[in-house]
mmCIF file of C-alpha atoms in Angstrom:
data_model
loop_
_atom_site.group_PDB
_atom_site.id
_atom_site.type_symbol
_atom_site.label_atom_id
_atom_site.label_comp_id
_atom_site.label_asym_id
_atom_site.label_seq_id
_atom_site.Cartn_x
_atom_site.Cartn_y
_atom_site.Cartn_z
ATOM 1 C CA MET A 25 -7.449 10.007 -30.797
ATOM 2 C CA ARG A 26 -4.601 7.531 -30.369
ATOM 3 C CA ILE A 27 -3.709 7.046 -26.931
ATOM 4 C CA GLY A 28 -0.728 5.218 -25.064
ATOM 5 C CA ILE A 29 -1.349 3.785 -21.604
ATOM 6 C CA PHE A 30 1.551 3.100 -19.653
ATOM 7 C CA THR A 31 1.214 0.978 -16.627
ATOM 8 C CA ASP A 32 3.468 -1.758 -14.251
ATOM 9 C CA SER A 33 0.132 -3.295 -13.437
ATOM 10 C CA TYR A 34 -2.227 -5.078 -15.883
ATOM 11 C CA PHE A 35 -3.727 -8.511 -16.465
ATOM 12 C CA PRO A 36 -2.983 -11.327 -15.724
ATOM 13 C CA GLN A 37 -2.076 -9.340 -12.423
ATOM 14 C CA VAL A 38 -5.262 -8.963 -10.674
ATOM 15 C CA SER A 39 -5.479 -5.624 -9.120
ATOM 16 C CA GLY A 40 -8.111 -2.559 -8.796
ATOM 17 C CA VAL A 41 -5.602 -0.673 -11.117
ATOM 18 C CA ALA A 42 -5.462 -3.502 -13.871
ATOM 19 C CA THR A 43 -9.380 -3.597 -13.635
ATOM 20 C CA SER A 44 -9.678 0.333 -13.687
ATOM 21 C CA ILE A 45 -7.469 0.492 -16.909
ATOM 22 C CA GLN A 46 -9.120 -2.347 -18.405
ATOM 23 C CA THR A 47 -12.528 -0.676 -18.038
ATOM 24 C CA LEU A 48 -10.935 2.777 -19.497
ATOM 25 C CA LYS A 49 -9.785 1.029 -22.247
ATOM 26 C CA GLU A 50 -13.157 -0.518 -23.009
ATOM 27 C CA GLU A 51 -14.909 2.728 -22.664
ATOM 28 C CA LEU A 52 -12.504 4.765 -25.108
ATOM 29 C CA GLU A 53 -12.651 1.883 -27.728
ATOM 30 C CA ALA A 54 -16.361 2.194 -27.661
ATOM 31 C CA HIS A 55 -16.146 5.812 -28.494
ATOM 32 C CA GLY A 56 -13.952 5.166 -31.577
ATOM 33 C CA HIS A 57 -10.530 5.946 -29.863
ATOM 34 C CA GLU A 58 -7.452 3.889 -30.647
ATOM 35 C CA VAL A 59 -5.747 2.435 -27.001
ATOM 36 C CA VAL A 60 -2.598 0.398 -26.784
ATOM 37 C CA ILE A 61 -1.323 -0.694 -23.404
ATOM 38 C CA PHE A 62 2.221 -0.452 -22.423
ATOM 39 C CA THR A 63 3.081 -2.922 -19.548
ATOM 40 C CA THR A 64 5.373 -5.354 -18.234
ATOM 41 C CA THR A 65 5.956 -9.126 -19.008
ATOM 42 C CA ASP A 66 4.247 -11.483 -17.076
ATOM 43 C CA PRO A 67 4.888 -15.524 -17.137
ATOM 44 C CA LYS A 68 0.850 -16.005 -16.883
ATOM 45 C CA ALA A 69 0.408 -13.494 -20.177
ATOM 46 C CA ASP A 70 -1.006 -14.949 -23.317
ATOM 47 C CA LYS A 71 1.525 -15.200 -25.920
ATOM 48 C CA TYR A 72 -0.918 -13.164 -28.590
ATOM 49 C CA GLU A 73 -2.276 -9.819 -27.106
ATOM 50 C CA PRO A 74 -3.410 -7.416 -29.705
ATOM 51 C CA GLY A 75 -2.972 -3.866 -28.465
ATOM 52 C CA ILE A 76 -0.662 -4.782 -25.955
ATOM 53 C CA VAL A 77 3.007 -3.847 -25.478
ATOM 54 C CA ARG A 78 5.261 -5.790 -22.815
ATOM 55 C CA PHE A 79 8.533 -4.909 -21.686
ATOM 56 C CA ALA A 80 11.165 -7.201 -19.937
ATOM 57 C CA SER A 81 10.385 -7.078 -16.226
ATOM 58 C CA ILE A 82 11.122 -8.452 -12.892
ATOM 59 C CA PRO A 83 9.114 -8.993 -9.791
ATOM 60 C CA PHE A 84 9.059 -6.002 -7.541
ATOM 61 C CA PHE A 85 10.801 -6.604 -4.155
ATOM 62 C CA SER A 86 8.802 -8.854 -1.654
ATOM 63 C CA PHE A 87 5.757 -7.769 -3.526
ATOM 64 C CA LYS A 88 6.124 -10.663 -5.557
ATOM 65 C CA ASP A 89 3.027 -10.785 -7.588
ATOM 66 C CA ARG A 90 3.807 -7.163 -9.016
ATOM 67 C CA ARG A 91 6.418 -6.461 -11.615
ATOM 68 C CA VAL A 92 8.604 -3.671 -12.660
ATOM 69 C CA ALA A 93 10.135 -3.129 -16.345
ATOM 70 C CA PHE A 94 13.927 -2.762 -16.435
ATOM 71 C CA ARG A 95 14.220 -1.791 -20.090
ATOM 72 C CA GLY A 96 12.610 -0.794 -23.110
ATOM 73 C CA MET A 97 12.396 2.909 -23.024
ATOM 74 C CA LEU A 98 13.771 3.449 -26.736
ATOM 75 C CA THR A 99 11.715 0.518 -27.864
ATOM 76 C CA ALA A 100 8.520 2.064 -26.357
ATOM 77 C CA LEU A 101 9.687 5.446 -28.128
ATOM 78 C CA LYS A 102 10.038 3.726 -31.620
ATOM 79 C CA LYS A 103 6.592 1.993 -30.996
ATOM 80 C CA SER A 104 4.531 5.255 -30.002
ATOM 81 C CA LYS A 105 6.186 7.049 -33.256
ATOM 82 C CA GLU A 106 4.612 4.073 -35.385
ATOM 83 C CA LEU A 107 1.656 4.320 -33.846
ATOM 84 C CA ARG A 108 1.354 8.149 -34.007
ATOM 85 C CA LEU A 109 0.351 8.560 -30.419
ATOM 86 C CA ASP A 110 -1.631 11.667 -29.737
ATOM 87 C CA LEU A 111 -1.492 11.599 -25.769
ATOM 88 C CA VAL A 112 0.376 9.411 -23.044
ATOM 89 C CA HIS A 113 -1.638 8.158 -19.917
ATOM 90 C CA THR A 114 0.514 7.288 -17.026
ATOM 91 C CA HIS A 115 -0.768 4.758 -14.245
ATOM 92 C CA THR A 116 2.506 4.475 -12.123
ATOM 93 C CA GLU A 117 5.090 6.480 -11.010
ATOM 94 C CA PHE A 118 7.863 4.204 -11.679
ATOM 95 C CA SER A 119 9.497 2.268 -14.374
ATOM 96 C CA LEU A 120 6.953 2.147 -17.080
ATOM 97 C CA GLY A 121 5.283 5.735 -15.679
ATOM 98 C CA LEU A 122 8.881 7.208 -16.275
ATOM 99 C CA THR A 123 8.945 5.678 -19.791
ATOM 100 C CA GLY A 124 5.672 7.118 -20.507
ATOM 101 C CA LYS A 125 7.005 10.708 -19.752
ATOM 102 C CA TYR A 126 10.019 10.277 -21.791
ATOM 103 C CA VAL A 127 7.780 9.271 -24.652
ATOM 104 C CA ALA A 128 5.381 12.178 -24.416
ATOM 105 C CA ARG A 129 8.596 14.581 -23.780
ATOM 106 C CA GLN A 130 10.275 13.220 -27.136
ATOM 107 C CA LEU A 131 7.221 13.341 -29.142
ATOM 108 C CA GLY A 132 5.832 16.616 -27.943
ATOM 109 C CA ILE A 133 2.737 15.195 -26.715
ATOM 110 C CA PRO A 134 0.815 15.502 -23.480
ATOM 111 C CA CYS A 135 0.912 13.101 -20.552
ATOM 112 C CA VAL A 136 -1.887 12.723 -18.300
ATOM 113 C CA HIS A 137 -1.474 10.641 -15.291
ATOM 114 C CA THR A 138 -3.812 8.784 -12.759
ATOM 115 C CA TYR A 139 -2.588 8.330 -9.148
ATOM 116 C CA HIS A 140 -3.749 5.280 -8.134
ATOM 117 C CA THR A 141 -1.892 4.219 -4.886
ATOM 118 C CA MET A 142 -1.676 5.318 -1.545
ATOM 119 C CA TYR A 143 1.887 4.510 -1.343
ATOM 120 C CA GLU A 144 2.666 5.150 2.445
ATOM 121 C CA ASP A 145 0.366 1.891 3.231
ATOM 122 C CA TYR A 146 2.872 -0.062 0.991
ATOM 123 C CA LEU A 147 6.353 0.931 2.359
ATOM 124 C CA HIS A 148 7.080 -2.291 4.279
ATOM 125 C CA TYR A 149 7.051 -4.051 1.244
ATOM 126 C CA VAL A 150 10.597 -2.799 0.384
ATOM 127 C CA ALA A 151 13.083 -3.947 3.032
ATOM 128 C CA LYS A 152 10.412 -4.072 5.664
ATOM 129 C CA GLY A 153 9.760 -0.554 5.653
ATOM 130 C CA LYS A 154 13.315 0.265 7.028
ATOM 131 C CA VAL A 155 14.480 2.170 3.487
ATOM 132 C CA LEU A 156 11.556 4.081 2.377
ATOM 133 C CA ARG A 157 9.760 6.836 4.268
ATOM 134 C CA PRO A 158 6.742 8.764 3.723
ATOM 135 C CA SER A 159 8.876 11.755 2.987
ATOM 136 C CA HIS A 160 10.487 9.861 0.081
ATOM 137 C CA VAL A 161 6.720 9.262 -1.145
ATOM 138 C CA LYS A 162 6.305 12.811 -0.835
ATOM 139 C CA VAL A 163 8.946 13.850 -3.127
ATOM 140 C CA VAL A 164 8.529 11.224 -5.759
ATOM 141 C CA SER A 165 5.056 11.987 -6.066
ATOM 142 C CA LYS A 166 5.083 15.589 -6.342
ATOM 143 C CA TYR A 167 7.776 15.820 -8.694
ATOM 144 C CA PHE A 168 6.184 13.021 -10.752
ATOM 145 C CA CYS A 169 2.616 14.796 -10.954
ATOM 146 C CA ASN A 170 3.953 18.235 -11.316
ATOM 147 C CA GLN A 171 5.837 17.257 -14.768
ATOM 148 C CA THR A 172 2.386 16.246 -16.303
ATOM 149 C CA ALA A 173 -0.216 17.891 -18.379
ATOM 150 C CA GLY A 174 -2.901 16.730 -15.464
ATOM 151 C CA VAL A 175 -3.729 14.354 -12.846
ATOM 152 C CA ILE A 176 -6.489 12.475 -12.317
ATOM 153 C CA ALA A 177 -7.375 11.231 -8.621
ATOM 154 C CA PRO A 178 -10.012 8.507 -7.900
ATOM 155 C CA SER A 179 -11.318 10.265 -4.985
ATOM 156 C CA GLU A 180 -10.968 13.301 -3.026
ATOM 157 C CA LYS A 181 -9.067 11.375 -0.574
ATOM 158 C CA ALA A 182 -6.360 10.735 -3.138
ATOM 159 C CA LYS A 183 -6.343 14.527 -4.185
ATOM 160 C CA ASN A 184 -6.319 15.761 -0.863
ATOM 161 C CA LYS A 185 -3.092 13.510 -0.383
ATOM 162 C CA LEU A 186 -1.742 14.826 -3.520
ATOM 163 C CA LEU A 187 -2.300 18.508 -2.444
ATOM 164 C CA PHE A 188 -0.622 17.571 1.083
ATOM 165 C CA TYR A 189 2.650 16.300 -0.943
ATOM 166 C CA GLY A 190 2.578 19.825 -2.674
ATOM 167 C CA VAL A 191 1.493 19.025 -6.284
ATOM 168 C CA LYS A 192 0.455 22.118 -8.197
ATOM 169 C CA GLN A 193 -0.729 20.374 -11.298
ATOM 170 C CA ASP A 194 -4.248 20.553 -11.885
ATOM 171 C CA ILE A 195 -5.981 17.790 -10.268
ATOM 172 C CA ARG A 196 -9.527 16.284 -11.580
ATOM 173 C CA VAL A 197 -11.068 13.707 -9.189
ATOM 174 C CA ILE A 198 -12.669 11.272 -11.476
ATOM 175 C CA PRO A 199 -13.670 7.873 -9.804
ATOM 176 C CA THR A 200 -13.184 4.673 -11.730
ATOM 177 C CA GLY A 201 -16.687 3.423 -13.055
ATOM 178 C CA VAL A 202 -17.823 -0.069 -13.128
ATOM 179 C CA ASN A 203 -19.592 -1.790 -16.126
ATOM 180 C CA LEU A 204 -22.721 -2.272 -14.712
ATOM 181 C CA GLU A 205 -24.305 -4.688 -17.279
ATOM 182 C CA LYS A 206 -21.364 -7.275 -16.307
ATOM 183 C CA LEU A 207 -21.949 -6.941 -12.584
ATOM 184 C CA ARG A 208 -25.835 -7.019 -12.697
ATOM 185 C CA ALA A 209 -25.859 -10.135 -15.373
ATOM 186 C CA PRO A 210 -27.132 -13.158 -13.596
ATOM 187 C CA SER A 211 -24.289 -15.498 -13.240
ATOM 188 C CA THR A 212 -24.801 -19.191 -14.393
ATOM 189 C CA ARG A 213 -22.571 -20.247 -11.596
ATOM 190 C CA ASN A 214 -24.049 -21.291 -8.332
ATOM 191 C CA ILE A 215 -21.282 -20.355 -5.938
ATOM 192 C CA ARG A 216 -23.250 -21.645 -2.856
ATOM 193 C CA GLU A 217 -23.768 -25.009 -4.018
ATOM 194 C CA GLU A 218 -20.053 -25.137 -5.435
ATOM 195 C CA LEU A 219 -18.900 -23.954 -1.755
ATOM 196 C CA ALA A 220 -21.625 -26.353 0.071
ATOM 197 C CA ILE A 221 -23.590 -23.535 1.350
ATOM 198 C CA GLU A 222 -27.263 -23.546 1.965
ATOM 199 C CA GLU A 223 -29.584 -21.372 0.204
ATOM 200 C CA ASP A 224 -31.037 -19.862 3.649
ATOM 201 C CA GLU A 225 -27.560 -19.416 5.280
ATOM 202 C CA LEU A 226 -26.299 -15.838 5.741
ATOM 203 C CA VAL A 227 -23.242 -15.191 3.339
ATOM 204 C CA LEU A 228 -20.663 -12.346 4.157
ATOM 205 C CA LEU A 229 -17.928 -11.796 1.297
ATOM 206 C CA SER A 230 -14.472 -10.382 1.335
ATOM 207 C CA LEU A 231 -12.862 -10.013 -2.146
ATOM 208 C CA SER A 232 -9.364 -8.624 -2.122
ATOM 209 C CA ARG A 233 -5.645 -9.418 -2.296
ATOM 210 C CA LEU A 234 -4.639 -11.056 0.694
ATOM 211 C CA ALA A 235 -2.210 -8.633 2.061
ATOM 212 C CA HIS A 236 -1.785 -6.808 5.492
ATOM 213 C CA GLU A 237 -2.828 -3.367 4.041
ATOM 214 C CA LYS A 238 -6.302 -5.027 3.109
ATOM 215 C CA ASN A 239 -6.715 -5.730 7.003
ATOM 216 C CA ILE A 240 -8.524 -9.010 6.397
ATOM 217 C CA GLU A 241 -7.690 -10.009 10.065
ATOM 218 C CA ALA A 242 -10.200 -7.670 11.336
ATOM 219 C CA ILE A 243 -13.000 -9.275 9.360
ATOM 220 C CA LEU A 244 -11.736 -12.820 10.662
ATOM 221 C CA LYS A 245 -11.916 -11.563 14.218
ATOM 222 C CA ALA A 246 -14.969 -9.778 13.993
ATOM 223 C CA PHE A 247 -16.971 -12.992 12.616
ATOM 224 C CA PRO A 248 -17.333 -14.837 15.791
ATOM 225 C CA THR A 249 -19.919 -11.993 16.866
ATOM 226 C CA VAL A 250 -21.833 -12.558 13.863
ATOM 227 C CA LEU A 251 -21.812 -16.561 14.351
ATOM 228 C CA ASP A 252 -23.086 -15.750 18.034
ATOM 229 C CA GLU A 253 -26.278 -14.619 16.433
ATOM 230 C CA TYR A 254 -26.066 -16.796 13.059
ATOM 231 C CA PRO A 255 -24.457 -19.943 13.796
ATOM 232 C CA THR A 256 -24.793 -21.063 10.312
ATOM 233 C CA ALA A 257 -23.511 -18.004 8.716
ATOM 234 C CA LYS A 258 -20.449 -18.340 6.214
ATOM 235 C CA LEU A 259 -17.555 -16.007 5.215
ATOM 236 C CA ILE A 260 -16.165 -16.212 1.593
ATOM 237 C CA VAL A 261 -12.935 -14.881 1.265
ATOM 238 C CA VAL A 262 -11.986 -14.318 -2.320
ATOM 239 C CA GLY A 263 -8.329 -13.603 -3.268
ATOM 240 C CA ASP A 264 -4.697 -14.531 -2.928
ATOM 241 C CA GLY A 265 -1.692 -13.051 -1.589
ATOM 242 C CA PRO A 266 1.435 -13.374 0.845
ATOM 243 C CA ILE A 267 -0.694 -13.617 4.061
ATOM 244 C CA ARG A 268 -3.098 -16.354 2.912
ATOM 245 C CA GLY A 269 -1.599 -18.837 5.054
ATOM 246 C CA GLU A 270 -1.551 -16.490 7.971
ATOM 247 C CA LEU A 271 -5.115 -15.773 7.484
ATOM 248 C CA GLU A 272 -6.047 -19.482 7.294
ATOM 249 C CA GLN A 273 -4.311 -20.102 10.222
ATOM 250 C CA LEU A 274 -5.939 -17.227 12.082
ATOM 251 C CA SER A 275 -9.246 -18.721 11.100
ATOM 252 C CA GLU A 276 -8.319 -22.190 12.678
ATOM 253 C CA ALA A 277 -7.036 -20.086 16.201
ATOM 254 C CA LEU A 278 -10.502 -18.418 16.024
ATOM 255 C CA ASN A 279 -12.483 -21.711 15.775
ATOM 256 C CA ILE A 280 -14.372 -20.524 12.804
ATOM 257 C CA ALA A 281 -12.530 -22.403 10.301
ATOM 258 C CA PRO A 282 -15.686 -24.730 9.282
ATOM 259 C CA SER A 283 -17.618 -21.442 8.676
ATOM 260 C CA VAL A 284 -15.089 -19.608 6.396
ATOM 261 C CA ARG A 285 -14.070 -20.416 2.442
ATOM 262 C CA PHE A 286 -10.728 -19.441 1.064
ATOM 263 C CA THR A 287 -11.423 -19.546 -2.634
ATOM 264 C CA GLY A 288 -8.143 -18.222 -3.951
ATOM 265 C CA GLU A 289 -7.877 -15.821 -7.073
ATOM 266 C CA VAL A 290 -10.796 -15.255 -9.140
ATOM 267 C CA HIS A 291 -11.035 -14.117 -12.497
ATOM 268 C CA VAL A 292 -12.078 -10.639 -12.900
ATOM 269 C CA ASP A 293 -15.212 -11.870 -15.302
ATOM 270 C CA GLU A 294 -16.330 -14.072 -12.454
ATOM 271 C CA VAL A 295 -16.466 -11.848 -9.483
ATOM 272 C CA ASN A 296 -20.328 -10.911 -10.036
ATOM 273 C CA ALA A 297 -21.208 -14.368 -9.143
ATOM 274 C CA TYR A 298 -19.539 -14.349 -5.676
ATOM 275 C CA TYR A 299 -21.389 -10.762 -5.101
ATOM 276 C CA GLN A 300 -24.413 -12.171 -5.953
ATOM 277 C CA ALA A 301 -24.285 -15.363 -3.948
ATOM 278 C CA SER A 302 -23.708 -13.015 -0.761
ATOM 279 C CA ASP A 303 -25.976 -11.101 1.612
ATOM 280 C CA LEU A 304 -23.379 -8.575 2.347
ATOM 281 C CA TYR A 305 -19.973 -7.674 0.981
ATOM 282 C CA VAL A 306 -17.193 -6.441 4.016
ATOM 283 C CA ASN A 307 -14.530 -4.420 3.564
ATOM 284 C CA ALA A 308 -12.108 -3.446 6.561
ATOM 285 C CA SER A 309 -8.961 -1.635 4.589
ATOM 286 C CA THR A 310 -8.027 1.647 5.044
ATOM 287 C CA SER A 311 -5.351 1.657 2.115
ATOM 288 C CA GLU A 312 -7.611 2.154 -0.876
ATOM 289 C CA SER A 313 -7.377 5.516 -3.087
ATOM 290 C CA GLN A 314 -11.101 4.572 -4.169
ATOM 291 C CA GLY A 315 -12.185 1.211 -3.293
ATOM 292 C CA LEU A 316 -13.473 -0.357 -6.592
ATOM 293 C CA THR A 317 -14.688 -3.385 -4.914
ATOM 294 C CA TYR A 318 -17.342 -1.096 -2.808
ATOM 295 C CA ILE A 319 -19.083 -0.079 -6.217
ATOM 296 C CA GLU A 320 -18.671 -3.395 -7.777
ATOM 297 C CA ALA A 321 -20.522 -4.862 -4.965
ATOM 298 C CA ILE A 322 -23.156 -2.282 -5.046
ATOM 299 C CA ALA A 323 -23.688 -2.374 -9.084
ATOM 300 C CA ALA A 324 -23.841 -6.394 -8.528
ATOM 301 C CA GLY A 325 -26.611 -5.745 -6.005
ATOM 302 C CA THR A 326 -24.959 -6.505 -2.621
ATOM 303 C CA ASN A 327 -24.939 -4.038 0.211
ATOM 304 C CA ILE A 328 -21.743 -3.139 1.865
ATOM 305 C CA VAL A 329 -20.177 -2.907 5.507
ATOM 306 C CA ALA A 330 -16.861 -0.762 5.356
ATOM 307 C CA LYS A 331 -14.619 1.379 7.541
ATOM 308 C CA SER A 332 -15.762 4.913 7.460
ATOM 309 C CA SER A 333 -14.325 7.397 5.081
ATOM 310 C CA PRO A 334 -15.892 10.331 3.107
ATOM 311 C CA TYR A 335 -16.342 7.918 0.238
ATOM 312 C CA THR A 336 -17.951 5.112 1.824
ATOM 313 C CA ASP A 337 -19.989 7.346 3.989
ATOM 314 C CA MET A 338 -21.103 9.123 0.722
ATOM 315 C CA LEU A 339 -21.837 5.450 -0.919
ATOM 316 C CA ILE A 340 -23.716 3.920 2.201
ATOM 317 C CA TYR A 341 -25.961 7.386 2.209
ATOM 318 C CA SER A 342 -26.980 7.098 -1.319
ATOM 319 C CA GLY A 343 -29.832 4.939 -0.907
ATOM 320 C CA LYS A 344 -29.225 3.249 2.396
ATOM 321 C CA LEU A 345 -26.730 0.703 1.013
ATOM 322 C CA GLY A 346 -25.201 -0.541 4.097
ATOM 323 C CA LYS A 347 -23.228 0.741 7.057
ATOM 324 C CA THR A 348 -19.969 2.374 7.927
ATOM 325 C CA TYR A 349 -17.874 1.987 11.145
ATOM 326 C CA ARG A 350 -14.847 3.732 12.582
ATOM 327 C CA TYR A 351 -12.969 1.123 14.684
ATOM 328 C CA ASP A 352 -11.972 -2.459 13.933
ATOM 329 C CA GLU A 353 -13.642 -3.571 17.234
ATOM 330 C CA GLU A 354 -16.819 -2.245 15.943
ATOM 331 C CA LEU A 355 -17.167 -4.270 12.932
ATOM 332 C CA GLY A 356 -18.747 -7.494 14.208
ATOM 333 C CA GLN A 357 -21.678 -5.422 15.795
ATOM 334 C CA THR A 358 -21.955 -3.081 12.715
ATOM 335 C CA VAL A 359 -22.856 -6.102 10.669
ATOM 336 C CA LEU A 360 -25.206 -7.346 13.088
ATOM 337 C CA ASP A 361 -26.764 -3.843 13.247
ATOM 338 C CA TYR A 362 -27.401 -3.709 9.428
ATOM 339 C CA LEU A 363 -28.646 -7.069 9.199
ATOM 340 C CA LYS A 364 -31.089 -5.913 12.012
ATOM 341 C CA ASP A 365 -32.050 -2.829 10.131
ATOM 342 C CA ARG A 366 -32.034 -3.998 6.461
ATOM 343 C CA ASP A 367 -35.428 -4.825 6.235
ATOM 344 C CA ALA A 368 -36.650 -1.875 8.032
ATOM 345 C CA GLN A 369 -34.915 0.529 5.830
ATOM 346 C CA LYS A 370 -35.333 -0.523 2.342
ATOM 347 C CA SER A 371 -33.070 1.497 0.021
ATOM 348 C CA ASN A 372 -34.941 3.779 -2.308
ATOM 349 C CA PRO A 373 -35.072 2.502 -5.871
ATOM 350 C CA ILE A 374 -34.377 6.227 -7.417
ATOM 351 C CA ASP A 375 -31.379 7.044 -5.096
ATOM 352 C CA ARG A 376 -29.724 3.578 -6.222
ATOM 353 C CA LYS A 377 -30.264 4.070 -9.718
ATOM 354 C CA ASN A 378 -28.719 7.548 -9.596
ATOM 355 C CA LEU A 379 -25.952 6.434 -7.779
ATOM 356 C CA LEU A 380 -25.175 3.646 -10.192
ATOM 357 C CA GLN A 381 -25.563 5.885 -13.151
ATOM 358 C CA SER A 382 -22.999 7.977 -11.494
ATOM 359 C CA ILE A 383 -20.543 5.156 -11.088
ATOM 360 C CA SER A 384 -21.096 3.763 -14.406
ATOM 361 C CA SER A 385 -17.891 2.860 -16.490
ATOM 362 C CA THR A 386 -19.890 4.993 -19.473
ATOM 363 C CA VAL A 387 -19.509 8.231 -17.097
ATOM 364 C CA PHE A 388 -16.102 7.123 -16.087
ATOM 365 C CA GLY A 389 -14.846 7.170 -19.930
ATOM 366 C CA GLU A 390 -16.987 10.401 -20.610
ATOM 367 C CA GLU A 391 -14.930 12.244 -17.952
ATOM 368 C CA VAL A 392 -11.759 11.111 -18.773
ATOM 369 C CA LEU A 393 -12.227 11.680 -22.404
ATOM 370 C CA LYS A 394 -13.448 15.213 -21.429
ATOM 371 C CA TYR A 395 -10.166 15.776 -19.519
ATOM 372 C CA TYR A 396 -7.742 14.417 -22.024
ATOM 373 C CA GLN A 397 -9.388 17.103 -24.374
ATOM 374 C CA GLU A 398 -8.919 19.924 -21.933
ATOM 375 C CA ALA A 399 -5.164 18.630 -21.122
ATOM 376 C CA MET A 400 -4.522 18.570 -24.920
ATOM 377 C CA GLN A 401 -5.648 22.040 -25.601
ATOM 378 C CA SER A 402 -3.949 23.577 -22.325
ATOM 379 C CA TYR A 403 -0.853 21.818 -23.671
ATOM 380 C CA GLN A 404 -1.011 23.069 -27.182
ATOM 381 C CA LEU A 405 -1.254 26.706 -25.471
ATOM 382 C CA GLU A 406 1.663 26.222 -23.457
ATOM 383 C CA LYS A 407 3.734 24.416 -26.000
ATOM 384 C CA PRO A 408 2.201 25.172 -29.569
ATOM 385 C CA VAL A 409 4.227 22.685 -31.602
ATOM 386 C CA GLU A 410 3.251 19.580 -33.466
ATOM 387 C CA PRO A 411 4.357 16.150 -32.385
ATOM 388 C CA LYS A 412 7.993 15.247 -33.668
ATOM 389 C CA TYR A 413 6.470 12.797 -35.901
ATOM 390 C CA TYR A 414 4.421 14.860 -37.712
ATOM 391 C CA ARG A 415 7.295 17.620 -37.972
ATOM 392 C CA LYS A 416 9.590 14.659 -39.213
ATOM 393 C CA SER A 417 6.876 13.797 -41.953
ATOM 394 C CA VAL A 418 6.963 17.526 -43.173
ATOM 395 C CA ARG A 419 10.522 17.910 -43.519
ATOM 396 C CA ARG A 420 10.657 14.547 -45.428
ATOM 397 C CA GLY A 421 7.823 15.885 -47.756
#
């Protein structure tokens, strides 16, 4: 099968979407399929990138580290004809998502879509939230998803939001998986030594884009409670983003700066070193459609404390892999409660093994492939025609 993935977000941009797409690409190729990624230009991108086609783009409003393509629709169609694509898989509802739908329609092939982003949490990036409203998100999401051959939601949360928007197209919940071998592989880096942290000191980890919707402020505000019980504890904040300066100032105002390490952005292949160097991964975000870092942490052997949701509650319950909390004010005490109980409540190795298997990239790839096949069968029943490039070649013969 030849698959075209259309996305506005891909490496060198660091995001859960980019990681999800890379994981999917690797799994599809491991099964013998051909994958080409159609994405935006990026100043940091390598000049030679086999299997990647980039289109002229500009930064997205105040979301400067994300980009949107502003041309290339006809070029994408020409390239897709040359590649003889069998299926288009879009990962954005904008620029290249619309391009992908156009290509699929012109070639007479199915378009499957993954709905990654809970946009209502990001409206403040456009004119400080004064232009776009949740009602606009509803209309765009409903229209886009209903014009596809099928929709993949990374969680029940995302599926329920789409149902609320009025999406009638088939929605399949397929959580993004992680490469267990990469995350479990012992790192050659000694992060504690690099950051001047002693081996016997408690280490908490935050790993995400540094932006308001990730709610890292709540982690910083909760950390003094942890320091009261563990005076030598350290908090590692991995990532970069528009509010890094604000967060550093907040750590100074809270008098915790000596105990906090801001590392900046970390390459995706190095994140396992940070998980493995930490005693606990802490996440206070409510904007995640799935929360890829939760399962990355668990796969790397690090338990988690996260805000309660059906998804995080399920992860925690599976093998007692941490704790969840409801309100930001409870975060610090929840961390202490977990640390108090962690030795008395050892995780069940069988439960942990079963959970890891269910969140593996292998299972993820197999489930997406199965959905592709179902979507292609349904599409051909509804529109029993061959792709246009096949019909064209027959006419020439």
